[in-house]
Amino acid sequence: MLSSLLSLNFRRRRLYANAPAGPLQDFYAVPFPSGGSDCRKLGFVALDLETTGLDPRNDEILSIGWVCINDMQIDLGTAHHRLVCPHCEIPERSAVIHHITDDQAAGGMPLVAVLNELLPLLAGKVLIAHHARFEMQFLRRACLALFGMNFVMPVIDTQAIARRTLERRNQAFRPQELRLAALRRRHQLPRYRLHNALSDALAAAELFLAQLAQSDTARPVPLNKFLLKV
């Protein structure tokens, strides 16, 4: 994990050196936290996306929700939900899941405007998401399309943490037991509406804090214990 973070900081420096002036260059100007940093002293941004489908090559981001964790507390004052105006009609099968209609999406912001708002907030932080590879794939695709550059940052996946914990305990589990709602029930967290970007971001933030609370509270909890290899 530590070598992964060192690689990320190396990639960050290279991307910064080659990035055109703008929000992505400003994001890469801020170093990523070190792998040995105590998680309880870091800043995090929990994030969730709703999209028109599951393929980042062909589908689009419809909404982004995020909330910050500072000093091991969720800062509700930082919670934001942004609708994104897509370039295509929303498939019916997608609208049934996230309840975003074409009329609602038409009033959304351009994706570039949302990223211009989000990237400064992410600088120097660690991203938290449930099944985080999904979010990272769409964010990378968006940054390549809008800024001409890849997007990398330290990422914690609450689903991956749960899987590793169960495997370490030699506990059998079914794939559905790793879903966000199922893991929240396991940790006795309240039930939220599913498939809303902001409530799912908040749900992932609370789940991470519950997972972190299971670590040895008498010792620092290094970031590289939880990092996802991306």
JSON list of C-alpha atoms in Angstrom, two decimals:
[
{"chain": "A", "resi": 1, "resn": "MET", "atom": "CA", "xyz": [0.00, 0.00, 0.00]},
{"chain": "A", "resi": 2, "resn": "LEU", "atom": "CA", "xyz": [2.80, 2.42, 0.86]},
{"chain": "A", "resi": 3, "resn": "SER", "atom": "CA", "xyz": [4.46, 1.82, -2.50]},
{"chain": "A", "resi": 4, "resn": "SER", "atom": "CA", "xyz": [1.10, 2.56, -4.12]},
{"chain": "A", "resi": 5, "resn": "LEU", "atom": "CA", "xyz": [0.91, 5.95, -2.40]},
{"chain": "A", "resi": 6, "resn": "LEU", "atom": "CA", "xyz": [4.52, 6.75, -3.31]},
{"chain": "A", "resi": 7, "resn": "SER", "atom": "CA", "xyz": [3.60, 5.93, -6.88]},
{"chain": "A", "resi": 8, "resn": "LEU", "atom": "CA", "xyz": [0.58, 8.21, -6.64]},
{"chain": "A", "resi": 9, "resn": "ASN", "atom": "CA", "xyz": [2.69, 11.13, -5.42]},
{"chain": "A", "resi": 10, "resn": "PHE", "atom": "CA", "xyz": [5.18, 10.47, -8.21]},
{"chain": "A", "resi": 11, "resn": "ARG", "atom": "CA", "xyz": [2.35, 10.49, -10.72]},
{"chain": "A", "resi": 12, "resn": "ARG", "atom": "CA", "xyz": [0.93, 13.63, -9.13]},
{"chain": "A", "resi": 13, "resn": "ARG", "atom": "CA", "xyz": [4.22, 15.49, -9.61]},
{"chain": "A", "resi": 14, "resn": "ARG", "atom": "CA", "xyz": [4.46, 14.41, -13.23]},
{"chain": "A", "resi": 15, "resn": "LEU", "atom": "CA", "xyz": [0.87, 15.38, -13.93]},
{"chain": "A", "resi": 16, "resn": "TYR", "atom": "CA", "xyz": [1.37, 18.75, -12.23]},
{"chain": "A", "resi": 17, "resn": "ALA", "atom": "CA", "xyz": [4.46, 19.44, -14.33]},
{"chain": "A", "resi": 18, "resn": "ASN", "atom": "CA", "xyz": [2.53, 18.79, -17.55]},
{"chain": "A", "resi": 19, "resn": "ALA", "atom": "CA", "xyz": [-0.91, 20.14, -16.65]},
{"chain": "A", "resi": 20, "resn": "PRO", "atom": "CA", "xyz": [-2.24, 23.29, -18.29]},
{"chain": "A", "resi": 21, "resn": "ALA", "atom": "CA", "xyz": [-3.18, 26.12, -15.95]},
{"chain": "A", "resi": 22, "resn": "GLY", "atom": "CA", "xyz": [-6.53, 25.46, -14.35]},
{"chain": "A", "resi": 23, "resn": "PRO", "atom": "CA", "xyz": [-8.30, 23.57, -11.57]},
{"chain": "A", "resi": 24, "resn": "LEU", "atom": "CA", "xyz": [-6.63, 20.23, -12.26]},
{"chain": "A", "resi": 25, "resn": "GLN", "atom": "CA", "xyz": [-3.14, 21.75, -12.14]},
{"chain": "A", "resi": 26, "resn": "ASP", "atom": "CA", "xyz": [-4.08, 23.51, -8.88]},
{"chain": "A", "resi": 27, "resn": "PHE", "atom": "CA", "xyz": [-5.31, 20.16, -7.51]},
{"chain": "A", "resi": 28, "resn": "TYR", "atom": "CA", "xyz": [-2.01, 18.47, -8.37]},
{"chain": "A", "resi": 29, "resn": "ALA", "atom": "CA", "xyz": [-0.01, 21.31, -6.81]},
{"chain": "A", "resi": 30, "resn": "VAL", "atom": "CA", "xyz": [-1.01, 20.08, -3.34]},
{"chain": "A", "resi": 31, "resn": "PRO", "atom": "CA", "xyz": [0.88, 16.94, -2.14]},
{"chain": "A", "resi": 32, "resn": "PHE", "atom": "CA", "xyz": [-1.07, 13.85, -1.22]},
{"chain": "A", "resi": 33, "resn": "PRO", "atom": "CA", "xyz": [-0.85, 12.82, 2.46]},
{"chain": "A", "resi": 34, "resn": "SER", "atom": "CA", "xyz": [1.85, 10.31, 3.33]},
{"chain": "A", "resi": 35, "resn": "GLY", "atom": "CA", "xyz": [0.97, 6.65, 3.75]},
{"chain": "A", "resi": 36, "resn": "GLY", "atom": "CA", "xyz": [2.10, 6.66, 7.35]},
{"chain": "A", "resi": 37, "resn": "SER", "atom": "CA", "xyz": [-0.19, 9.53, 8.32]},
{"chain": "A", "resi": 38, "resn": "ASP", "atom": "CA", "xyz": [-2.66, 8.79, 11.10]},
{"chain": "A", "resi": 39, "resn": "CYS", "atom": "CA", "xyz": [-6.13, 8.57, 9.52]},
{"chain": "A", "resi": 40, "resn": "ARG", "atom": "CA", "xyz": [-7.60, 10.33, 12.53]},
{"chain": "A", "resi": 41, "resn": "LYS", "atom": "CA", "xyz": [-5.63, 13.47, 11.68]},
{"chain": "A", "resi": 42, "resn": "LEU", "atom": "CA", "xyz": [-6.41, 13.63, 7.95]},
{"chain": "A", "resi": 43, "resn": "GLY", "atom": "CA", "xyz": [-9.08, 15.32, 5.91]},
{"chain": "A", "resi": 44, "resn": "PHE", "atom": "CA", "xyz": [-11.44, 13.20, 3.80]},
{"chain": "A", "resi": 45, "resn": "VAL", "atom": "CA", "xyz": [-14.12, 13.82, 1.21]},
{"chain": "A", "resi": 46, "resn": "ALA", "atom": "CA", "xyz": [-16.83, 11.18, 0.91]},
{"chain": "A", "resi": 47, "resn": "LEU", "atom": "CA", "xyz": [-18.30, 11.21, -2.58]},
{"chain": "A", "resi": 48, "resn": "ASP", "atom": "CA", "xyz": [-20.94, 9.45, -4.64]},
{"chain": "A", "resi": 49, "resn": "LEU", "atom": "CA", "xyz": [-22.04, 9.66, -8.28]},
{"chain": "A", "resi": 50, "resn": "GLU", "atom": "CA", "xyz": [-25.29, 8.86, -10.01]},
{"chain": "A", "resi": 51, "resn": "THR", "atom": "CA", "xyz": [-24.90, 8.12, -13.71]},
{"chain": "A", "resi": 52, "resn": "THR", "atom": "CA", "xyz": [-26.89, 7.18, -16.80]},
{"chain": "A", "resi": 53, "resn": "GLY", "atom": "CA", "xyz": [-25.33, 3.71, -16.71]},
{"chain": "A", "resi": 54, "resn": "LEU", "atom": "CA", "xyz": [-22.35, 1.65, -15.62]},
{"chain": "A", "resi": 55, "resn": "ASP", "atom": "CA", "xyz": [-19.97, 2.20, -18.55]},
{"chain": "A", "resi": 56, "resn": "PRO", "atom": "CA", "xyz": [-17.76, 5.30, -18.16]},
{"chain": "A", "resi": 57, "resn": "ARG", "atom": "CA", "xyz": [-16.90, 5.14, -21.87]},
{"chain": "A", "resi": 58, "resn": "ASN", "atom": "CA", "xyz": [-20.50, 5.64, -22.95]},
{"chain": "A", "resi": 59, "resn": "ASP", "atom": "CA", "xyz": [-22.49, 6.81, -19.92]},
{"chain": "A", "resi": 60, "resn": "GLU", "atom": "CA", "xyz": [-22.58, 10.19, -18.21]},
{"chain": "A", "resi": 61, "resn": "ILE", "atom": "CA", "xyz": [-22.51, 11.61, -14.70]},
{"chain": "A", "resi": 62, "resn": "LEU", "atom": "CA", "xyz": [-25.95, 12.89, -13.63]},
{"chain": "A", "resi": 63, "resn": "SER", "atom": "CA", "xyz": [-25.29, 14.01, -10.09]},
{"chain": "A", "resi": 64, "resn": "ILE", "atom": "CA", "xyz": [-22.45, 14.31, -7.60]},
{"chain": "A", "resi": 65, "resn": "GLY", "atom": "CA", "xyz": [-22.80, 14.44, -3.83]},
{"chain": "A", "resi": 66, "resn": "TRP", "atom": "CA", "xyz": [-20.04, 15.02, -1.33]},
{"chain": "A", "resi": 67, "resn": "VAL", "atom": "CA", "xyz": [-19.36, 15.77, 2.32]},
{"chain": "A", "resi": 68, "resn": "CYS", "atom": "CA", "xyz": [-16.10, 16.35, 4.24]},
{"chain": "A", "resi": 69, "resn": "ILE", "atom": "CA", "xyz": [-14.74, 14.60, 7.30]},
{"chain": "A", "resi": 70, "resn": "ASN", "atom": "CA", "xyz": [-12.50, 16.75, 9.48]},
{"chain": "A", "resi": 71, "resn": "ASP", "atom": "CA", "xyz": [-11.11, 15.79, 12.90]},
{"chain": "A", "resi": 72, "resn": "MET", "atom": "CA", "xyz": [-13.01, 12.48, 12.71]},
{"chain": "A", "resi": 73, "resn": "GLN", "atom": "CA", "xyz": [-16.33, 14.31, 12.41]},
{"chain": "A", "resi": 74, "resn": "ILE", "atom": "CA", "xyz": [-18.64, 14.68, 9.43]},
{"chain": "A", "resi": 75, "resn": "ASP", "atom": "CA", "xyz": [-18.98, 18.37, 8.62]},
{"chain": "A", "resi": 76, "resn": "LEU", "atom": "CA", "xyz": [-22.56, 18.72, 7.39]},
{"chain": "A", "resi": 77, "resn": "GLY", "atom": "CA", "xyz": [-21.83, 22.32, 6.46]},
{"chain": "A", "resi": 78, "resn": "THR", "atom": "CA", "xyz": [-19.71, 20.98, 3.59]},
{"chain": "A", "resi": 79, "resn": "ALA", "atom": "CA", "xyz": [-22.45, 18.70, 2.22]},
{"chain": "A", "resi": 80, "resn": "HIS", "atom": "CA", "xyz": [-23.36, 19.47, -1.39]},
{"chain": "A", "resi": 81, "resn": "HIS", "atom": "CA", "xyz": [-25.45, 17.89, -4.10]},
{"chain": "A", "resi": 82, "resn": "ARG", "atom": "CA", "xyz": [-25.07, 18.96, -7.72]},
{"chain": "A", "resi": 83, "resn": "LEU", "atom": "CA", "xyz": [-27.20, 17.89, -10.65]},
{"chain": "A", "resi": 84, "resn": "VAL", "atom": "CA", "xyz": [-25.27, 17.64, -13.91]},
{"chain": "A", "resi": 85, "resn": "CYS", "atom": "CA", "xyz": [-26.82, 18.40, -17.28]},
{"chain": "A", "resi": 86, "resn": "PRO", "atom": "CA", "xyz": [-26.09, 15.42, -19.58]},
{"chain": "A", "resi": 87, "resn": "HIS", "atom": "CA", "xyz": [-25.66, 15.47, -23.34]},
{"chain": "A", "resi": 88, "resn": "CYS", "atom": "CA", "xyz": [-28.15, 12.65, -23.95]},
{"chain": "A", "resi": 89, "resn": "GLU", "atom": "CA", "xyz": [-31.55, 11.52, -22.76]},
{"chain": "A", "resi": 90, "resn": "ILE", "atom": "CA", "xyz": [-31.60, 9.54, -19.53]},
{"chain": "A", "resi": 91, "resn": "PRO", "atom": "CA", "xyz": [-32.40, 5.87, -20.12]},
{"chain": "A", "resi": 92, "resn": "GLU", "atom": "CA", "xyz": [-35.61, 4.75, -18.43]},
{"chain": "A", "resi": 93, "resn": "ARG", "atom": "CA", "xyz": [-33.85, 1.90, -16.62]},
{"chain": "A", "resi": 94, "resn": "SER", "atom": "CA", "xyz": [-31.46, 4.46, -15.11]},
{"chain": "A", "resi": 95, "resn": "ALA", "atom": "CA", "xyz": [-34.19, 6.94, -14.09]},
{"chain": "A", "resi": 96, "resn": "VAL", "atom": "CA", "xyz": [-36.04, 4.19, -12.25]},
{"chain": "A", "resi": 97, "resn": "ILE", "atom": "CA", "xyz": [-33.00, 3.74, -9.98]},
{"chain": "A", "resi": 98, "resn": "HIS", "atom": "CA", "xyz": [-31.94, 7.30, -9.17]},
{"chain": "A", "resi": 99, "resn": "HIS", "atom": "CA", "xyz": [-35.24, 9.12, -9.89]},
{"chain": "A", "resi": 100, "resn": "ILE", "atom": "CA", "xyz": [-33.56, 11.87, -11.91]},
{"chain": "A", "resi": 101, "resn": "THR", "atom": "CA", "xyz": [-35.73, 12.87, -14.86]},
{"chain": "A", "resi": 102, "resn": "ASP", "atom": "CA", "xyz": [-34.72, 14.52, -18.12]},
{"chain": "A", "resi": 103, "resn": "ASP", "atom": "CA", "xyz": [-36.46, 17.73, -17.04]},
{"chain": "A", "resi": 104, "resn": "GLN", "atom": "CA", "xyz": [-34.58, 17.81, -13.74]},
{"chain": "A", "resi": 105, "resn": "ALA", "atom": "CA", "xyz": [-31.25, 17.05, -15.38]},
{"chain": "A", "resi": 106, "resn": "ALA", "atom": "CA", "xyz": [-31.81, 19.79, -17.97]},
{"chain": "A", "resi": 107, "resn": "GLY", "atom": "CA", "xyz": [-31.66, 22.29, -15.11]},
{"chain": "A", "resi": 108, "resn": "GLY", "atom": "CA", "xyz": [-28.36, 20.90, -13.87]},
{"chain": "A", "resi": 109, "resn": "MET", "atom": "CA", "xyz": [-24.91, 22.45, -14.08]},
{"chain": "A", "resi": 110, "resn": "PRO", "atom": "CA", "xyz": [-22.31, 21.73, -16.76]},
{"chain": "A", "resi": 111, "resn": "LEU", "atom": "CA", "xyz": [-19.98, 18.99, -15.54]},
{"chain": "A", "resi": 112, "resn": "VAL", "atom": "CA", "xyz": [-16.96, 21.25, -15.92]},
{"chain": "A", "resi": 113, "resn": "ALA", "atom": "CA", "xyz": [-18.53, 23.76, -13.52]},
{"chain": "A", "resi": 114, "resn": "VAL", "atom": "CA", "xyz": [-19.14, 21.05, -10.92]},
{"chain": "A", "resi": 115, "resn": "LEU", "atom": "CA", "xyz": [-15.54, 19.79, -11.22]},
{"chain": "A", "resi": 116, "resn": "ASN", "atom": "CA", "xyz": [-14.24, 23.35, -10.93]},
{"chain": "A", "resi": 117, "resn": "GLU", "atom": "CA", "xyz": [-16.06, 23.47, -7.58]},
{"chain": "A", "resi": 118, "resn": "LEU", "atom": "CA", "xyz": [-15.08, 19.98, -6.44]},
{"chain": "A", "resi": 119, "resn": "LEU", "atom": "CA", "xyz": [-11.38, 19.76, -7.34]},
{"chain": "A", "resi": 120, "resn": "PRO", "atom": "CA", "xyz": [-10.18, 22.49, -4.92]},
{"chain": "A", "resi": 121, "resn": "LEU", "atom": "CA", "xyz": [-12.04, 20.71, -2.12]},
{"chain": "A", "resi": 122, "resn": "LEU", "atom": "CA", "xyz": [-10.33, 17.40, -2.95]},
{"chain": "A", "resi": 123, "resn": "ALA", "atom": "CA", "xyz": [-6.80, 18.87, -2.99]},
{"chain": "A", "resi": 124, "resn": "GLY", "atom": "CA", "xyz": [-4.62, 17.32, -0.28]},
{"chain": "A", "resi": 125, "resn": "LYS", "atom": "CA", "xyz": [-7.48, 15.10, 0.94]},
{"chain": "A", "resi": 126, "resn": "VAL", "atom": "CA", "xyz": [-8.35, 11.41, 0.72]},
{"chain": "A", "resi": 127, "resn": "LEU", "atom": "CA", "xyz": [-11.41, 10.32, -1.24]},
{"chain": "A", "resi": 128, "resn": "ILE", "atom": "CA", "xyz": [-13.92, 7.93, 0.36]},
{"chain": "A", "resi": 129, "resn": "ALA", "atom": "CA", "xyz": [-16.51, 6.03, -1.67]},
{"chain": "A", "resi": 130, "resn": "HIS", "atom": "CA", "xyz": [-18.34, 2.72, -1.59]},
{"chain": "A", "resi": 131, "resn": "HIS", "atom": "CA", "xyz": [-17.19, 0.57, -4.52]},
{"chain": "A", "resi": 132, "resn": "ALA", "atom": "CA", "xyz": [-14.81, 3.44, -5.26]},
{"chain": "A", "resi": 133, "resn": "ARG", "atom": "CA", "xyz": [-13.46, 2.11, -8.56]},
{"chain": "A", "resi": 134, "resn": "PHE", "atom": "CA", "xyz": [-16.78, 3.10, -10.12]},
{"chain": "A", "resi": 135, "resn": "GLU", "atom": "CA", "xyz": [-16.45, 6.74, -9.04]},
{"chain": "A", "resi": 136, "resn": "MET", "atom": "CA", "xyz": [-12.79, 6.88, -10.02]},
{"chain": "A", "resi": 137, "resn": "GLN", "atom": "CA", "xyz": [-13.47, 5.52, -13.51]},
{"chain": "A", "resi": 138, "resn": "PHE", "atom": "CA", "xyz": [-16.07, 8.20, -14.20]},
{"chain": "A", "resi": 139, "resn": "LEU", "atom": "CA", "xyz": [-13.96, 10.99, -12.68]},
{"chain": "A", "resi": 140, "resn": "ARG", "atom": "CA", "xyz": [-10.96, 9.94, -14.75]},
{"chain": "A", "resi": 141, "resn": "ARG", "atom": "CA", "xyz": [-13.03, 9.89, -17.91]},
{"chain": "A", "resi": 142, "resn": "ALA", "atom": "CA", "xyz": [-14.43, 13.31, -17.12]},
{"chain": "A", "resi": 143, "resn": "CYS", "atom": "CA", "xyz": [-11.01, 14.86, -16.42]},
{"chain": "A", "resi": 144, "resn": "LEU", "atom": "CA", "xyz": [-9.57, 13.39, -19.60]},
{"chain": "A", "resi": 145, "resn": "ALA", "atom": "CA", "xyz": [-12.47, 14.78, -21.64]},
{"chain": "A", "resi": 146, "resn": "LEU", "atom": "CA", "xyz": [-12.60, 18.22, -20.00]},
{"chain": "A", "resi": 147, "resn": "PHE", "atom": "CA", "xyz": [-8.99, 18.91, -19.01]},
{"chain": "A", "resi": 148, "resn": "GLY", "atom": "CA", "xyz": [-7.04, 16.50, -21.21]},
{"chain": "A", "resi": 149, "resn": "MET", "atom": "CA", "xyz": [-5.40, 14.82, -18.22]},
{"chain": "A", "resi": 150, "resn": "ASN", "atom": "CA", "xyz": [-5.84, 11.78, -15.99]},
{"chain": "A", "resi": 151, "resn": "PHE", "atom": "CA", "xyz": [-7.21, 12.05, -12.45]},
{"chain": "A", "resi": 152, "resn": "VAL", "atom": "CA", "xyz": [-5.47, 10.30, -9.54]},
{"chain": "A", "resi": 153, "resn": "MET", "atom": "CA", "xyz": [-5.68, 10.69, -5.77]},
{"chain": "A", "resi": 154, "resn": "PRO", "atom": "CA", "xyz": [-5.59, 8.54, -2.62]},
{"chain": "A", "resi": 155, "resn": "VAL", "atom": "CA", "xyz": [-8.81, 6.54, -2.33]},
{"chain": "A", "resi": 156, "resn": "ILE", "atom": "CA", "xyz": [-10.45, 4.54, 0.44]},
{"chain": "A", "resi": 157, "resn": "ASP", "atom": "CA", "xyz": [-13.17, 2.07, -0.55]},
{"chain": "A", "resi": 158, "resn": "THR", "atom": "CA", "xyz": [-15.52, 1.15, 2.29]},
{"chain": "A", "resi": 159, "resn": "GLN", "atom": "CA", "xyz": [-16.60, -1.97, 0.40]},
{"chain": "A", "resi": 160, "resn": "ALA", "atom": "CA", "xyz": [-12.99, -3.15, 0.04]},
{"chain": "A", "resi": 161, "resn": "ILE", "atom": "CA", "xyz": [-12.38, -2.57, 3.77]},
{"chain": "A", "resi": 162, "resn": "ALA", "atom": "CA", "xyz": [-15.38, -4.75, 4.61]},
{"chain": "A", "resi": 163, "resn": "ARG", "atom": "CA", "xyz": [-14.27, -7.50, 2.22]},
{"chain": "A", "resi": 164, "resn": "ARG", "atom": "CA", "xyz": [-10.74, -7.57, 3.65]},
{"chain": "A", "resi": 165, "resn": "THR", "atom": "CA", "xyz": [-12.10, -7.66, 7.21]},
{"chain": "A", "resi": 166, "resn": "LEU", "atom": "CA", "xyz": [-14.39, -10.62, 6.49]},
{"chain": "A", "resi": 167, "resn": "GLU", "atom": "CA", "xyz": [-11.67, -12.49, 4.61]},
{"chain": "A", "resi": 168, "resn": "ARG", "atom": "CA", "xyz": [-9.18, -11.91, 7.42]},
{"chain": "A", "resi": 169, "resn": "ARG", "atom": "CA", "xyz": [-11.68, -13.42, 9.85]},
{"chain": "A", "resi": 170, "resn": "ASN", "atom": "CA", "xyz": [-12.30, -16.36, 7.48]},
{"chain": "A", "resi": 171, "resn": "GLN", "atom": "CA", "xyz": [-15.98, -15.45, 7.43]},
{"chain": "A", "resi": 172, "resn": "ALA", "atom": "CA", "xyz": [-18.03, -16.61, 4.44]},
{"chain": "A", "resi": 173, "resn": "PHE", "atom": "CA", "xyz": [-20.15, -13.89, 2.85]},
{"chain": "A", "resi": 174, "resn": "ARG", "atom": "CA", "xyz": [-22.38, -13.31, -0.15]},
{"chain": "A", "resi": 175, "resn": "PRO", "atom": "CA", "xyz": [-21.79, -10.39, -2.57]},
{"chain": "A", "resi": 176, "resn": "GLN", "atom": "CA", "xyz": [-24.99, -8.67, -1.45]},
{"chain": "A", "resi": 177, "resn": "GLU", "atom": "CA", "xyz": [-23.63, -8.52, 2.09]},
{"chain": "A", "resi": 178, "resn": "LEU", "atom": "CA", "xyz": [-21.03, -6.03, 0.84]},
{"chain": "A", "resi": 179, "resn": "ARG", "atom": "CA", "xyz": [-23.62, -3.55, -0.37]},
{"chain": "A", "resi": 180, "resn": "LEU", "atom": "CA", "xyz": [-23.71, -0.19, 1.36]},
{"chain": "A", "resi": 181, "resn": "ALA", "atom": "CA", "xyz": [-27.09, -0.70, 3.04]},
{"chain": "A", "resi": 182, "resn": "ALA", "atom": "CA", "xyz": [-26.16, -4.20, 4.25]},
{"chain": "A", "resi": 183, "resn": "LEU", "atom": "CA", "xyz": [-22.90, -3.04, 5.79]},
{"chain": "A", "resi": 184, "resn": "ARG", "atom": "CA", "xyz": [-24.62, -0.12, 7.48]},
{"chain": "A", "resi": 185, "resn": "ARG", "atom": "CA", "xyz": [-27.07, -2.56, 9.08]},
{"chain": "A", "resi": 186, "resn": "ARG", "atom": "CA", "xyz": [-24.11, -4.64, 10.26]},
{"chain": "A", "resi": 187, "resn": "HIS", "atom": "CA", "xyz": [-22.68, -1.54, 11.95]},
{"chain": "A", "resi": 188, "resn": "GLN", "atom": "CA", "xyz": [-26.11, -0.53, 13.32]},
{"chain": "A", "resi": 189, "resn": "LEU", "atom": "CA", "xyz": [-26.17, 2.71, 11.32]},
{"chain": "A", "resi": 190, "resn": "PRO", "atom": "CA", "xyz": [-29.45, 4.40, 10.35]},
{"chain": "A", "resi": 191, "resn": "ARG", "atom": "CA", "xyz": [-31.21, 3.61, 7.09]},
{"chain": "A", "resi": 192, "resn": "TYR", "atom": "CA", "xyz": [-31.04, 6.25, 4.34]},
{"chain": "A", "resi": 193, "resn": "ARG", "atom": "CA", "xyz": [-32.66, 6.61, 0.95]},
{"chain": "A", "resi": 194, "resn": "LEU", "atom": "CA", "xyz": [-30.59, 4.74, -1.65]},
{"chain": "A", "resi": 195, "resn": "HIS", "atom": "CA", "xyz": [-29.32, 6.06, -4.98]},
{"chain": "A", "resi": 196, "resn": "ASN", "atom": "CA", "xyz": [-29.22, 9.72, -4.04]},
{"chain": "A", "resi": 197, "resn": "ALA", "atom": "CA", "xyz": [-25.68, 11.00, -4.48]},
{"chain": "A", "resi": 198, "resn": "LEU", "atom": "CA", "xyz": [-25.62, 13.09, -1.31]},
{"chain": "A", "resi": 199, "resn": "SER", "atom": "CA", "xyz": [-27.27, 10.56, 1.01]},
{"chain": "A", "resi": 200, "resn": "ASP", "atom": "CA", "xyz": [-25.00, 7.80, -0.36]},
{"chain": "A", "resi": 201, "resn": "ALA", "atom": "CA", "xyz": [-21.94, 10.01, 0.19]},
{"chain": "A", "resi": 202, "resn": "LEU", "atom": "CA", "xyz": [-23.05, 10.65, 3.77]},
{"chain": "A", "resi": 203, "resn": "ALA", "atom": "CA", "xyz": [-23.75, 6.94, 4.22]},
{"chain": "A", "resi": 204, "resn": "ALA", "atom": "CA", "xyz": [-20.23, 6.06, 3.04]},
{"chain": "A", "resi": 205, "resn": "ALA", "atom": "CA", "xyz": [-18.74, 8.68, 5.37]},
{"chain": "A", "resi": 206, "resn": "GLU", "atom": "CA", "xyz": [-20.54, 7.24, 8.39]},
{"chain": "A", "resi": 207, "resn": "LEU", "atom": "CA", "xyz": [-19.62, 3.70, 7.42]},
{"chain": "A", "resi": 208, "resn": "PHE", "atom": "CA", "xyz": [-15.93, 4.60, 7.15]},
{"chain": "A", "resi": 209, "resn": "LEU", "atom": "CA", "xyz": [-15.94, 6.19, 10.61]},
{"chain": "A", "resi": 210, "resn": "ALA", "atom": "CA", "xyz": [-17.59, 3.04, 11.98]},
{"chain": "A", "resi": 211, "resn": "GLN", "atom": "CA", "xyz": [-14.96, 0.87, 10.30]},
{"chain": "A", "resi": 212, "resn": "LEU", "atom": "CA", "xyz": [-12.17, 3.08, 11.57]},
{"chain": "A", "resi": 213, "resn": "ALA", "atom": "CA", "xyz": [-13.57, 2.86, 15.10]},
{"chain": "A", "resi": 214, "resn": "GLN", "atom": "CA", "xyz": [-12.90, -0.89, 15.03]},
{"chain": "A", "resi": 215, "resn": "SER", "atom": "CA", "xyz": [-9.16, -0.23, 14.77]},
{"chain": "A", "resi": 216, "resn": "ASP", "atom": "CA", "xyz": [-6.90, -0.10, 17.81]},
{"chain": "A", "resi": 217, "resn": "THR", "atom": "CA", "xyz": [-7.80, 3.26, 19.32]},
{"chain": "A", "resi": 218, "resn": "ALA", "atom": "CA", "xyz": [-4.64, 3.33, 21.41]},
{"chain": "A", "resi": 219, "resn": "ARG", "atom": "CA", "xyz": [-2.37, 3.57, 18.37]},
{"chain": "A", "resi": 220, "resn": "PRO", "atom": "CA", "xyz": [-2.21, 5.66, 15.21]},
{"chain": "A", "resi": 221, "resn": "VAL", "atom": "CA", "xyz": [-4.08, 4.15, 12.25]},
{"chain": "A", "resi": 222, "resn": "PRO", "atom": "CA", "xyz": [-1.86, 4.61, 9.17]},
{"chain": "A", "resi": 223, "resn": "LEU", "atom": "CA", "xyz": [-3.53, 5.65, 5.96]},
{"chain": "A", "resi": 224, "resn": "ASN", "atom": "CA", "xyz": [-1.88, 2.86, 4.00]},
{"chain": "A", "resi": 225, "resn": "LYS", "atom": "CA", "xyz": [-3.87, 0.33, 6.05]},
{"chain": "A", "resi": 226, "resn": "PHE", "atom": "CA", "xyz": [-7.01, 1.34, 4.14]},
{"chain": "A", "resi": 227, "resn": "LEU", "atom": "CA", "xyz": [-5.83, 2.67, 0.79]},
{"chain": "A", "resi": 228, "resn": "LEU", "atom": "CA", "xyz": [-7.26, 1.20, -2.38]},
{"chain": "A", "resi": 229, "resn": "LYS", "atom": "CA", "xyz": [-4.77, 0.41, -5.13]},
{"chain": "A", "resi": 230, "resn": "VAL", "atom": "CA", "xyz": [-5.85, 2.50, -8.12]}
]
